[in-house]
Short mmCIF file of C-alpha atoms in Angstrom, two decimals:
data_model
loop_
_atom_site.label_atom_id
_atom_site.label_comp_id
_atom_site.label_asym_id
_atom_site.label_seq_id
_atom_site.Cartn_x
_atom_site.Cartn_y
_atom_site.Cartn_z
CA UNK A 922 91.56 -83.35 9.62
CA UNK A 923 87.69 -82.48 9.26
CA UNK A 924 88.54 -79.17 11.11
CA UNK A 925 91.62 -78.59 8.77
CA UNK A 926 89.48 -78.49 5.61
CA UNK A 927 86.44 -76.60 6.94
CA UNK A 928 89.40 -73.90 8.43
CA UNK A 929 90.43 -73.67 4.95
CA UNK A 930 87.37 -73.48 3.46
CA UNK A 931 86.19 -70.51 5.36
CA UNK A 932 89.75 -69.10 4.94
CA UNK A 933 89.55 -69.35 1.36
CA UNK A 934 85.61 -67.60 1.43
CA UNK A 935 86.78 -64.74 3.39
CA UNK A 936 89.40 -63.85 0.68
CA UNK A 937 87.17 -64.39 -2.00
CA UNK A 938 84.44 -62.82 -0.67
CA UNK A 939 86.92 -59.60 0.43
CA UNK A 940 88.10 -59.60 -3.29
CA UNK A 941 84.68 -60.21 -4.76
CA UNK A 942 83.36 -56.69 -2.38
CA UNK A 943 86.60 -54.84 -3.91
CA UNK A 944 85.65 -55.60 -7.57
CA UNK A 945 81.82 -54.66 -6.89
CA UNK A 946 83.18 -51.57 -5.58
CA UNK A 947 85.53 -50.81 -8.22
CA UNK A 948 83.16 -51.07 -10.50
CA UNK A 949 80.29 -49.12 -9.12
CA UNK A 950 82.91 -46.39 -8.74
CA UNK A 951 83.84 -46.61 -12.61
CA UNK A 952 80.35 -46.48 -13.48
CA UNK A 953 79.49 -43.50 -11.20
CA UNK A 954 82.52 -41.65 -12.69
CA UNK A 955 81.46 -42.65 -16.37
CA UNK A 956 77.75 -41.52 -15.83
CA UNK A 957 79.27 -38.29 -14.36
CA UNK A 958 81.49 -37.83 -17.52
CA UNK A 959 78.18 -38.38 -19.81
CA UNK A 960 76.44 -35.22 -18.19
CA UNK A 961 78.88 -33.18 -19.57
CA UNK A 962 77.76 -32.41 -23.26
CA UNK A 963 80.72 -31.80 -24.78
CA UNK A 964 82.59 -35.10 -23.50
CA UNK A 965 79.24 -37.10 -24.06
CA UNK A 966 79.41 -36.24 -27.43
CA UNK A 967 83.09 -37.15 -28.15
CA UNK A 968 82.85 -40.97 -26.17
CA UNK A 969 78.82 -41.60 -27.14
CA UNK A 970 78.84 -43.21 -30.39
CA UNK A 971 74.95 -43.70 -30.03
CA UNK A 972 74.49 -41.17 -32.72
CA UNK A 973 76.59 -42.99 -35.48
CA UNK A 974 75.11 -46.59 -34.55
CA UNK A 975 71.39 -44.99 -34.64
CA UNK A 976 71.73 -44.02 -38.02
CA UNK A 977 74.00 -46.86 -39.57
CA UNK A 978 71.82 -48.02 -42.09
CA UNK A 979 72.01 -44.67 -43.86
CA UNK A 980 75.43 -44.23 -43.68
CA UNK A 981 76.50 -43.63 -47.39
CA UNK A 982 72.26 -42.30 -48.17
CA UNK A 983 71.47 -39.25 -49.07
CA UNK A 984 68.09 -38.44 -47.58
CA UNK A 985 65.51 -36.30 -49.52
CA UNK A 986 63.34 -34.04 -48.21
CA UNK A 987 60.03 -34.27 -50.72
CA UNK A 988 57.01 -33.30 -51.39
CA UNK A 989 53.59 -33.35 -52.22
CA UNK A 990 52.05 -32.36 -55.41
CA UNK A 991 51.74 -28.90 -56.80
CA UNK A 992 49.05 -26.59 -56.97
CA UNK A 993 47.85 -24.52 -59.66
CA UNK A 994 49.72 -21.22 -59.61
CA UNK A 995 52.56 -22.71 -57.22
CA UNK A 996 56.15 -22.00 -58.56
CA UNK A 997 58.06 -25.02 -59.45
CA UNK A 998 60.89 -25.58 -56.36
CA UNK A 999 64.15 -26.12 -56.86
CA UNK A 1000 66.68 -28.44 -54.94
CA UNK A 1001 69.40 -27.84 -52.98
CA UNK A 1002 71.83 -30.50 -51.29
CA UNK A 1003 73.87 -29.62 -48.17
CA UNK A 1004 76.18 -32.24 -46.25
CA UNK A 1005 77.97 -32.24 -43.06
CA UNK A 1006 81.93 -31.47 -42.65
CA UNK A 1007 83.60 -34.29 -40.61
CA UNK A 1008 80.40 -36.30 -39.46
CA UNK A 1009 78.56 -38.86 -40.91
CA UNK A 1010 75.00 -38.14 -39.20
CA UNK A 1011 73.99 -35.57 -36.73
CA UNK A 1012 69.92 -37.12 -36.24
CA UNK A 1013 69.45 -33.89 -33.65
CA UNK A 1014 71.04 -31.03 -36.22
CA UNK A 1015 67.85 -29.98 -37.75
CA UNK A 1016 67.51 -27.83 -41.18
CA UNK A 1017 64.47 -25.18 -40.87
CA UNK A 1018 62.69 -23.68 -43.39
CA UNK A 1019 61.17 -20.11 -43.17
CA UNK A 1020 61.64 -21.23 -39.05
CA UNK A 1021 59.89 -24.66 -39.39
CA UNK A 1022 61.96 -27.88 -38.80
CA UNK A 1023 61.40 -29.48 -42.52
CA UNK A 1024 64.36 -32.29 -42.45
CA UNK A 1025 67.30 -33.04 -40.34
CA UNK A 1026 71.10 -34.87 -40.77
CA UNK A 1027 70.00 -38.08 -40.54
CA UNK A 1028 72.58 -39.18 -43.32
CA UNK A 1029 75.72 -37.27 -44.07
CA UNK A 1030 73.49 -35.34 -47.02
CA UNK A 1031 70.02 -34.28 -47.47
CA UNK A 1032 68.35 -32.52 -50.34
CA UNK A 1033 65.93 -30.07 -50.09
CA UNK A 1034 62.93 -28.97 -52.33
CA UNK A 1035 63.40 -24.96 -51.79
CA UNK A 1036 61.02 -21.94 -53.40
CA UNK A 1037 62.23 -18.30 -54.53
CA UNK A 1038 62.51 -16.35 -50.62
CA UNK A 1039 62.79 -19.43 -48.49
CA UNK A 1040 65.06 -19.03 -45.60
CA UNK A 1041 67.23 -21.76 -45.11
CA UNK A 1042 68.80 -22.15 -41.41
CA UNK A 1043 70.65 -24.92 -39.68
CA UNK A 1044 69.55 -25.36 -35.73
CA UNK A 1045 72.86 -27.25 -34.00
CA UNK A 1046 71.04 -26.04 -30.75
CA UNK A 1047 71.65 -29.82 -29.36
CA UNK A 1048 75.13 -29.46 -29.94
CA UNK A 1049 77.61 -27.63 -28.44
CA UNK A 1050 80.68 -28.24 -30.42
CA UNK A 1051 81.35 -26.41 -33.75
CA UNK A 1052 79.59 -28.30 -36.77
CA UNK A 1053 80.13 -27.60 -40.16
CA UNK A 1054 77.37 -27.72 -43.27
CA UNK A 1055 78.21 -26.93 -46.72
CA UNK A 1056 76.18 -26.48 -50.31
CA UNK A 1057 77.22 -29.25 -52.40
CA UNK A 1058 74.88 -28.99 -55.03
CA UNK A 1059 71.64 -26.95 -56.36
CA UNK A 1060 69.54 -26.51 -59.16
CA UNK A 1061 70.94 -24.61 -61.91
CA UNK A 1062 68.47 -21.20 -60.90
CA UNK A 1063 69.91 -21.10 -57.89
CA UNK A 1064 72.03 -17.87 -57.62
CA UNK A 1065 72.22 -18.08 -54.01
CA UNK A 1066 73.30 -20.01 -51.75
CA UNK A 1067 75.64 -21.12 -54.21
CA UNK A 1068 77.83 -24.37 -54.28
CA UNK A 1069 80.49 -24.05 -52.12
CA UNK A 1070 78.90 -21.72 -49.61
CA UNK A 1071 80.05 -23.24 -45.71
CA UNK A 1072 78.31 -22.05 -42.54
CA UNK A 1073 79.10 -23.46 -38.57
CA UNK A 1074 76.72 -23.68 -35.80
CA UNK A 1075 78.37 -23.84 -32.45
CA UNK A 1076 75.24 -25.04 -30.19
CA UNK A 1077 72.86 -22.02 -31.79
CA UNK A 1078 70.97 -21.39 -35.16
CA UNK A 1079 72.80 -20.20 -38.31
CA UNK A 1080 71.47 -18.65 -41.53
CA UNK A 1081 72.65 -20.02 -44.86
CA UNK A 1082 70.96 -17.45 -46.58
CA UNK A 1083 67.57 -17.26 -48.61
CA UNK A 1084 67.03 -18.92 -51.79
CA UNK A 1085 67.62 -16.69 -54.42
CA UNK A 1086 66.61 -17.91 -57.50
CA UNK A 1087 67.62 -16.54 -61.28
CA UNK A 1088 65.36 -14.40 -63.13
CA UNK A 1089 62.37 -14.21 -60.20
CA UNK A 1090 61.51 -11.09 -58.66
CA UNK A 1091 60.42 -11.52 -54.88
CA UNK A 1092 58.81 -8.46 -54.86
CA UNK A 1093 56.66 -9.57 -58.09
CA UNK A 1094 56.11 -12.93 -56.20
CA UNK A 1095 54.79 -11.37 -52.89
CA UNK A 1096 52.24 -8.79 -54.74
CA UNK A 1097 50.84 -12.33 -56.76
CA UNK A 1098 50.13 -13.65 -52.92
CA UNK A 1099 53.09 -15.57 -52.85
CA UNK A 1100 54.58 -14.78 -49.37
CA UNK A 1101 57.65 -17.77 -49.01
CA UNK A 1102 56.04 -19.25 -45.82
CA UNK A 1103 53.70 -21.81 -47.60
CA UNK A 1104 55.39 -25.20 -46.73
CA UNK A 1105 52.69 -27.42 -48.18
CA UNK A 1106 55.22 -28.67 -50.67
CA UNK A 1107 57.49 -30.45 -47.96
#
């Protein structure tokens, strides 16, 4: 009777441990094949939600881009607000200024203190899927970009256009010593 039981002990540990090597196995498998499917940018993109949980807490925000205080003889900047199409944050779509990174998508919007000249350009380098930014708002100088105004980046930089703002002449600006790259402001 001794031998009975200890025969169907070791019976019942070869099946266990048989099914217990097929489940290890199954799942090493799934996680190779899910690691493989993260590589791929695109796919990573649509199945990561890392993006979204990073930046939860700003979810409905609108994050400002501000500055310091102005100088004698510095023009007064004006403010535009772009937001994403479709996405709530994009942390790694960055917003450059006269080619320097100044603020990024952190939240769905972000508002930007922008000068007469300034070059405003959205990097979606990082991604390689079609992303869509929009004007939503601006001060009331603005001519261009004007409210409204849509660009997409599809994994490269895009120009939105330079500030444009009502009643300043550029050329005026630029003989005064004013040359649009002075970013102390932001």
């Amino acid at each position: 009777m001794f031998k009975q039981k200890n025969h169907n002990f070791i019976k019942f540990a070869d099946v266990f441990e048989r099914y217990l090597i097929r489940f290890i196995i199954a799942n090493l498998v799934i996680l190779i094949a899910f690691q493989i499917i993260l590589t791929q940018e695109n796919l990573r993109i649509r199945i990561s939600r890392a993006d979204v949980i990073e930046t939860a807490g700003e979810i409905a925000g609108t994050k400002e881009v501000s500055g310091g205080v102005l100088e004698k003889g510095e023009i007064q900047p004006e403010y535009l607000t772009l937001e994403l199409d479709y996405h709530i944050a994009l942390p790694k779509l960055k917003i450059l200024v006269n080619g320097m990174n100044v603020a990024d998508f952190s939240s769905k919007q972000v508002v930007l203190r922008v000068k007469n000249g300034d070059l405003i350009e959205i990097d979606g380098t990082y991604y390689p899927y079609t992303v869509g930014v929009k004007v939503i708002s601006n001060s009331p100088l603005i001519v261009s970009p004007k409210v409204g105004d849509k660009i997409f980046v599809n994994g490269s930089i895009e120009s939105l256009g330079k500030i444009n703002i009502q009643g300043v002449d550029l050329e005026n600006l630029n003989s005064m010593g004013y040359n649009g790259n002075n970013r102390g402001d932001i």
